[in-house]
Amino acid sequence: MKLWTAFWNILRKDMRTYYLKPPNISWGLIFPLAWTGMFFVRSGSGLESIPVLLPGVVAVSVLFGTTSMLAVAITFEKKNRSFERLLLAPVPLELLMLAKTTGAILFGVANAFVPVIMALFLADLSELAWGAFVPAVFLIAVASTFLGLFIAVAVSEVFEAQTFSNFLRFPMIFLCGLFFPIARLPVFLRPLSYALPLTYGADVLHGAVHGGHSMPFALDFAVLGVFCVGLFAASLANIKRKWIA
Amino acid sequence: MTDAVVVRNLSKAFEDVQAVAGISFTVHRGELFGFLGPNGAGKTTTINLLTGLARPDTGSIRMGGIDCTDRPRAAQHLVGVVPDESNLYPELTGFENLCFCAALYGLPKAERRKRARELLETFALAAASDRKFASYSKGMKRKLTIAAGIIHRPDILFLDEPTTGIDVASARQLRQLVAELHDRGTTIFLTTHYIEEAERLCDRVAFIVSGRIVRIDTVEHLVQPVQEKHAVRISFATTPGDLQDGLSESFPTLGFTFAANDVLRVESDRPVRVGPLIRFLEEHGAEVSEARRMRPSLEDIFVEITGIEADAMRGEKEKKGGGR
Ligand SMILES: Nc1ncnc2c1ncn2[C@@H]1O[C@H](COP(=O)(O)OP(=O)(O)OP(=O)(O)O)[C@@H](O)[C@H]1O
Ligand SMILES: [Mg+2]
């Protein structure tokens, strides 16, 4: 009960001070819109291509939403030392970091549904397999949040966190089969694709939206799950090693 | 009854600095223990080691009977920490900050709000309770940081230089609050570089210099050797001629040193009778403007033991802290 009080209040404070701030909300809306628009213009296609583009736009919204929030919610607080307050609290480190990341995960999931809701008005999504789509969005949000956590723990300045995550995010968008199939990538890049969590999330999203996936859903979910656990564990180990040094 | 803090042979190095070099001490339950030392002595590092923000290289730590050596965060429910810099959330109000800190310790909502109001009242911050922390003045920030450190009524409170950088009136008020907490039974570990502060507040004091404890004792014991000495300070209106030899001849039981050209320090093992002394001086052409009995202090002992001039220590700090 005591731990729950701490967990809930950390989450609530982050939501109030970071996630529900008007600039962040509008960013969460504008970003997916811009991406969608850009791909329409580029592909020169009509509304019938929405299902093909939707997985990419959803995944990118989640990825950017989560990773950029963590740079603030963690790196910034580490920098101005308020994070020490959390480290001094009688809350297990695991729970503490879950509290700090849950906000970003929820923010990521909310971001994902901005393009989905837009697409609902513009295209026929009756074929969409929600049972795979929703858990995939959730797991992508978790995996990219923990990736953001991993980065936030590895650096000490907010701008470093942003640079570092851009360094990872942009290649990831093109390597994960979101906008072009991995099969069309040069052979030497393909192993890299399979080393990225988003590849597996993208595969489920494609499968759920228009049936075109290359791996069984069970495998995709399992690999995503392993990435989530691995990234979280690695971040915790880093926190213990670097912040309680 | 277990001791509140038991530290044995604790050390911690950063790259090329030995911040803490094998210190051992015990803080008894309910005690107000002072850690007195100059800049960079290792005071903050010691607090970080004790509160689970840093891992020791060697040594052991027990707090409230819990062995924290391998699990640095094991005793955090017992501990409150007031860091040397305010680290509350700038974008939350004073009230929200306190409620948040209380929630970290699992206090239920009604109690959080009650405690927060109470403390804002105690620290004379009630009028500012709905203002953002970022807009607080330095002294207000300090006070709220202390309130946040005690909101969960910790058994052991760590105060890192609570009065540095705030004005005299606020510093006095804070000292009073610390004394009250102490009276109510909270064990307090206080670091400071103000010798008078340690002397006034602390039951026992450790002198720490370059990561080593050079002396630990009760304030009474520490000042005892100087207490038994009697000192008088004589100031002259004009610089007198050379009197040293004449004085030593006429008053063989007294020790004389010129602290400056126009200040004479007289020391003795017995009370100094100033009458004959002043008469002698005036007869020899000196014009005495003031004769004052010196109260021996912890400062004398600190200077004697550490070789560090207390004024130098304070001066350096004032530049950093912006005065008291
Ligand atoms: N994180 C760190 N990395 C490297 N060196 C450090 C670190 N923390 C402290 N030190 C060094 O350890 C020594 C002790 O520092 P500490 O902050 O404990 O001193 P202090 O007694 O609190 O001084 P002050 O009165 O200035 O607060 C200093 O030489 C400092 O430079
Ligand atoms: Mg310090």
mmCIF file of N, CA, C and O and ligand atoms in Angstrom, chain B residues 12-20 35 37-48 84 160-161 191-193 208 211 317 320, ligand 1:
data_model
loop_
_atom_site.group_PDB
_atom_site.id
_atom_site.type_symbol
_atom_site.label_atom_id
_atom_site.label_comp_id
_atom_site.label_asym_id
_atom_site.label_seq_id
_atom_site.Cartn_x
_atom_site.Cartn_y
_atom_site.Cartn_z
ATOM 1 N N LYS B 12 36.223 6.158 0.648
ATOM 2 C CA LYS B 12 35.667 6.359 -0.690
ATOM 3 C C LYS B 12 36.614 7.246 -1.489
ATOM 4 O O LYS B 12 36.996 8.321 -1.026
ATOM 5 N N ALA B 13 36.992 6.779 -2.658
ATOM 6 C CA ALA B 13 37.869 7.591 -3.517
ATOM 7 C C ALA B 13 37.144 7.918 -4.812
ATOM 8 O O ALA B 13 36.325 7.142 -5.294
ATOM 9 N N PHE B 14 37.382 9.113 -5.336
ATOM 10 C CA PHE B 14 36.946 9.461 -6.686
ATOM 11 C C PHE B 14 38.201 9.609 -7.509
ATOM 12 O O PHE B 14 39.151 10.243 -7.019
ATOM 13 N N GLU B 15 38.164 9.087 -8.733
ATOM 14 C CA GLU B 15 39.350 9.051 -9.587
ATOM 15 C C GLU B 15 40.667 9.305 -8.826
ATOM 16 O O GLU B 15 41.321 8.374 -8.385
ATOM 17 N N ASP B 16 41.007 10.600 -8.626
ATOM 18 C CA ASP B 16 42.310 10.867 -8.024
ATOM 19 C C ASP B 16 42.217 11.442 -6.611
ATOM 20 O O ASP B 16 43.223 11.766 -6.008
ATOM 21 N N VAL B 17 40.980 11.580 -6.088
ATOM 22 C CA VAL B 17 40.835 12.172 -4.748
ATOM 23 C C VAL B 17 40.373 11.112 -3.751
ATOM 24 O O VAL B 17 39.406 10.402 -4.020
ATOM 25 N N GLN B 18 41.030 11.048 -2.618
ATOM 26 C CA GLN B 18 40.544 10.202 -1.536
ATOM 27 C C GLN B 18 39.589 11.060 -0.719
ATOM 28 O O GLN B 18 40.012 11.805 0.160
ATOM 29 N N ALA B 19 38.297 10.986 -1.047
ATOM 30 C CA ALA B 19 37.332 11.893 -0.417
ATOM 31 C C ALA B 19 37.112 11.548 1.049
ATOM 32 O O ALA B 19 36.999 12.433 1.891
ATOM 33 N N VAL B 20 37.013 10.259 1.342
ATOM 34 C CA VAL B 20 36.857 9.793 2.723
ATOM 35 C C VAL B 20 37.905 8.713 2.925
ATOM 36 O O VAL B 20 38.001 7.783 2.130
ATOM 37 N N PHE B 35 29.552 17.264 12.275
ATOM 38 C CA PHE B 35 30.694 16.946 11.427
ATOM 39 C C PHE B 35 31.250 18.290 10.985
ATOM 40 O O PHE B 35 30.615 19.006 10.220
ATOM 41 N N GLY B 37 34.229 20.609 9.353
ATOM 42 C CA GLY B 37 35.435 20.564 8.534
ATOM 43 C C GLY B 37 35.379 21.562 7.401
ATOM 44 O O GLY B 37 34.309 22.055 7.054
ATOM 45 N N PRO B 38 36.532 21.865 6.823
ATOM 46 C CA PRO B 38 36.594 22.863 5.747
ATOM 47 C C PRO B 38 36.060 22.309 4.428
ATOM 48 O O PRO B 38 35.662 21.149 4.343
ATOM 49 N N ASN B 39 36.069 23.124 3.394
ATOM 50 C CA ASN B 39 35.624 22.695 2.067
ATOM 51 C C ASN B 39 36.395 21.476 1.599
ATOM 52 O O ASN B 39 37.602 21.399 1.780
ATOM 53 N N GLY B 40 35.664 20.552 1.004
ATOM 54 C CA GLY B 40 36.321 19.391 0.416
ATOM 55 C C GLY B 40 36.832 18.392 1.432
ATOM 56 O O GLY B 40 37.591 17.489 1.102
ATOM 57 N N ALA B 41 36.389 18.524 2.704
ATOM 58 C CA ALA B 41 36.890 17.621 3.744
ATOM 59 C C ALA B 41 36.303 16.220 3.604
ATOM 60 O O ALA B 41 36.876 15.260 4.093
ATOM 61 N N GLY B 42 35.152 16.134 2.935
ATOM 62 C CA GLY B 42 34.518 14.824 2.782
ATOM 63 C C GLY B 42 33.204 14.714 3.540
ATOM 64 O O GLY B 42 32.692 13.620 3.739
ATOM 65 N N LYS B 43 32.638 15.840 3.940
ATOM 66 C CA LYS B 43 31.394 15.811 4.717
ATOM 67 C C LYS B 43 30.228 15.309 3.874
ATOM 68 O O LYS B 43 29.509 14.392 4.265
ATOM 69 N N THR B 44 30.050 15.926 2.712
ATOM 70 C CA THR B 44 28.929 15.524 1.859
ATOM 71 C C THR B 44 29.098 14.095 1.379
ATOM 72 O O THR B 44 28.129 13.323 1.333
ATOM 73 N N THR B 45 30.316 13.723 1.049
ATOM 74 C CA THR B 45 30.560 12.352 0.604
ATOM 75 C C THR B 45 30.161 11.369 1.702
ATOM 76 O O THR B 45 29.536 10.338 1.422
ATOM 77 N N THR B 46 30.482 11.700 2.955
ATOM 78 C CA THR B 46 30.105 10.816 4.057
ATOM 79 C C THR B 46 28.585 10.668 4.122
ATOM 80 O O THR B 46 28.068 9.554 4.246
ATOM 81 N N ILE B 47 27.870 11.785 4.000
ATOM 82 C CA ILE B 47 26.405 11.703 4.020
ATOM 83 C C ILE B 47 25.905 10.845 2.878
ATOM 84 O O ILE B 47 25.029 9.990 3.053
ATOM 85 N N ASN B 48 26.468 11.031 1.692
ATOM 86 C CA ASN B 48 26.027 10.231 0.543
ATOM 87 C C ASN B 48 26.259 8.744 0.770
ATOM 88 O O ASN B 48 25.431 7.919 0.399
ATOM 89 N N ASP B 84 22.820 19.685 0.650
ATOM 90 C CA ASP B 84 23.414 21.022 0.745
ATOM 91 C C ASP B 84 22.816 21.988 -0.273
ATOM 92 O O ASP B 84 22.878 23.185 -0.092
ATOM 93 N N ASP B 160 22.929 18.671 5.738
ATOM 94 C CA ASP B 160 24.199 19.075 5.139
ATOM 95 C C ASP B 160 24.271 20.599 5.061
ATOM 96 O O ASP B 160 23.618 21.212 4.224
ATOM 97 N N GLU B 161 25.028 21.190 5.949
ATOM 98 C CA GLU B 161 25.216 22.634 6.010
ATOM 99 C C GLU B 161 23.905 23.413 5.926
ATOM 100 O O GLU B 161 23.688 24.192 5.004
ATOM 101 N N THR B 191 26.338 18.517 9.280
ATOM 102 C CA THR B 191 27.661 18.977 8.862
ATOM 103 C C THR B 191 27.649 20.498 8.852
ATOM 104 O O THR B 191 26.621 21.122 8.598
ATOM 105 N N THR B 192 28.767 21.059 9.144
ATOM 106 C CA THR B 192 28.840 22.512 9.143
ATOM 107 C C THR B 192 30.295 22.938 9.057
ATOM 108 O O THR B 192 31.198 22.161 9.319
ATOM 109 N N HIS B 193 30.511 24.166 8.628
ATOM 110 C CA HIS B 193 31.851 24.713 8.742
ATOM 111 C C HIS B 193 31.820 25.915 9.672
ATOM 112 O O HIS B 193 32.795 26.614 9.818
ATOM 113 N N ILE B 208 36.708 16.857 10.821
ATOM 114 C CA ILE B 208 37.145 16.095 9.651
ATOM 115 C C ILE B 208 37.958 16.994 8.720
ATOM 116 O O ILE B 208 37.559 18.112 8.422
ATOM 117 N N GLY B 211 39.314 14.086 4.529
ATOM 118 C CA GLY B 211 38.788 12.731 4.568
ATOM 119 C C GLY B 211 39.084 11.958 5.832
ATOM 120 O O GLY B 211 38.715 10.796 5.946
ATOM 121 N N LYS B 317 34.174 29.934 2.369
ATOM 122 C CA LYS B 317 32.809 29.470 2.231
ATOM 123 C C LYS B 317 31.876 30.606 1.845
ATOM 124 O O LYS B 317 30.979 30.445 1.037
ATOM 125 N N LYS B 320 31.550 31.234 -1.651
ATOM 126 C CA LYS B 320 30.738 30.222 -2.325
ATOM 127 C C LYS B 320 29.257 30.349 -1.961
ATOM 128 O O LYS B 320 28.392 30.329 -2.814
HETATM 129 N N1 LIG C 1 31.285 12.841 -7.597
HETATM 130 C C1 LIG C 1 32.560 13.205 -7.364
HETATM 131 N N2 LIG C 1 33.514 13.025 -8.298
HETATM 132 C C2 LIG C 1 34.784 13.370 -8.069
HETATM 133 N N3 LIG C 1 35.224 13.929 -6.933
HETATM 134 C C3 LIG C 1 34.339 14.149 -5.955
HETATM 135 C C4 LIG C 1 32.951 13.803 -6.121
HETATM 136 N N4 LIG C 1 32.306 14.134 -4.979
HETATM 137 C C5 LIG C 1 33.228 14.663 -4.155
HETATM 138 N N5 LIG C 1 34.453 14.670 -4.730
HETATM 139 C C6 LIG C 1 35.707 15.139 -4.110
HETATM 140 O O1 LIG C 1 35.806 14.584 -2.828
HETATM 141 C C7 LIG C 1 36.291 15.524 -1.893
HETATM 142 C C8 LIG C 1 35.314 15.680 -0.756
HETATM 143 O O2 LIG C 1 34.152 16.333 -1.228
HETATM 144 P P1 LIG C 1 32.884 16.628 -0.332
HETATM 145 O O3 LIG C 1 31.839 17.174 -1.226
HETATM 146 O O4 LIG C 1 32.545 15.404 0.431
HETATM 147 O O5 LIG C 1 33.424 17.733 0.649
HETATM 148 P P2 LIG C 1 32.627 18.608 1.725
HETATM 149 O O6 LIG C 1 33.301 18.385 3.029
HETATM 150 O O7 LIG C 1 31.183 18.331 1.654
HETATM 151 O O8 LIG C 1 32.965 20.065 1.241
HETATM 152 P P3 LIG C 1 32.027 21.401 1.220
HETATM 153 O O9 LIG C 1 32.187 22.037 2.545
HETATM 154 O O10 LIG C 1 32.644 22.227 0.141
HETATM 155 O O11 LIG C 1 30.636 20.987 0.907
HETATM 156 C C9 LIG C 1 36.551 16.793 -2.674
HETATM 157 O O12 LIG C 1 37.906 16.855 -3.005
HETATM 158 C C10 LIG C 1 35.707 16.637 -3.918
HETATM 159 O O13 LIG C 1 36.318 17.280 -4.996
#
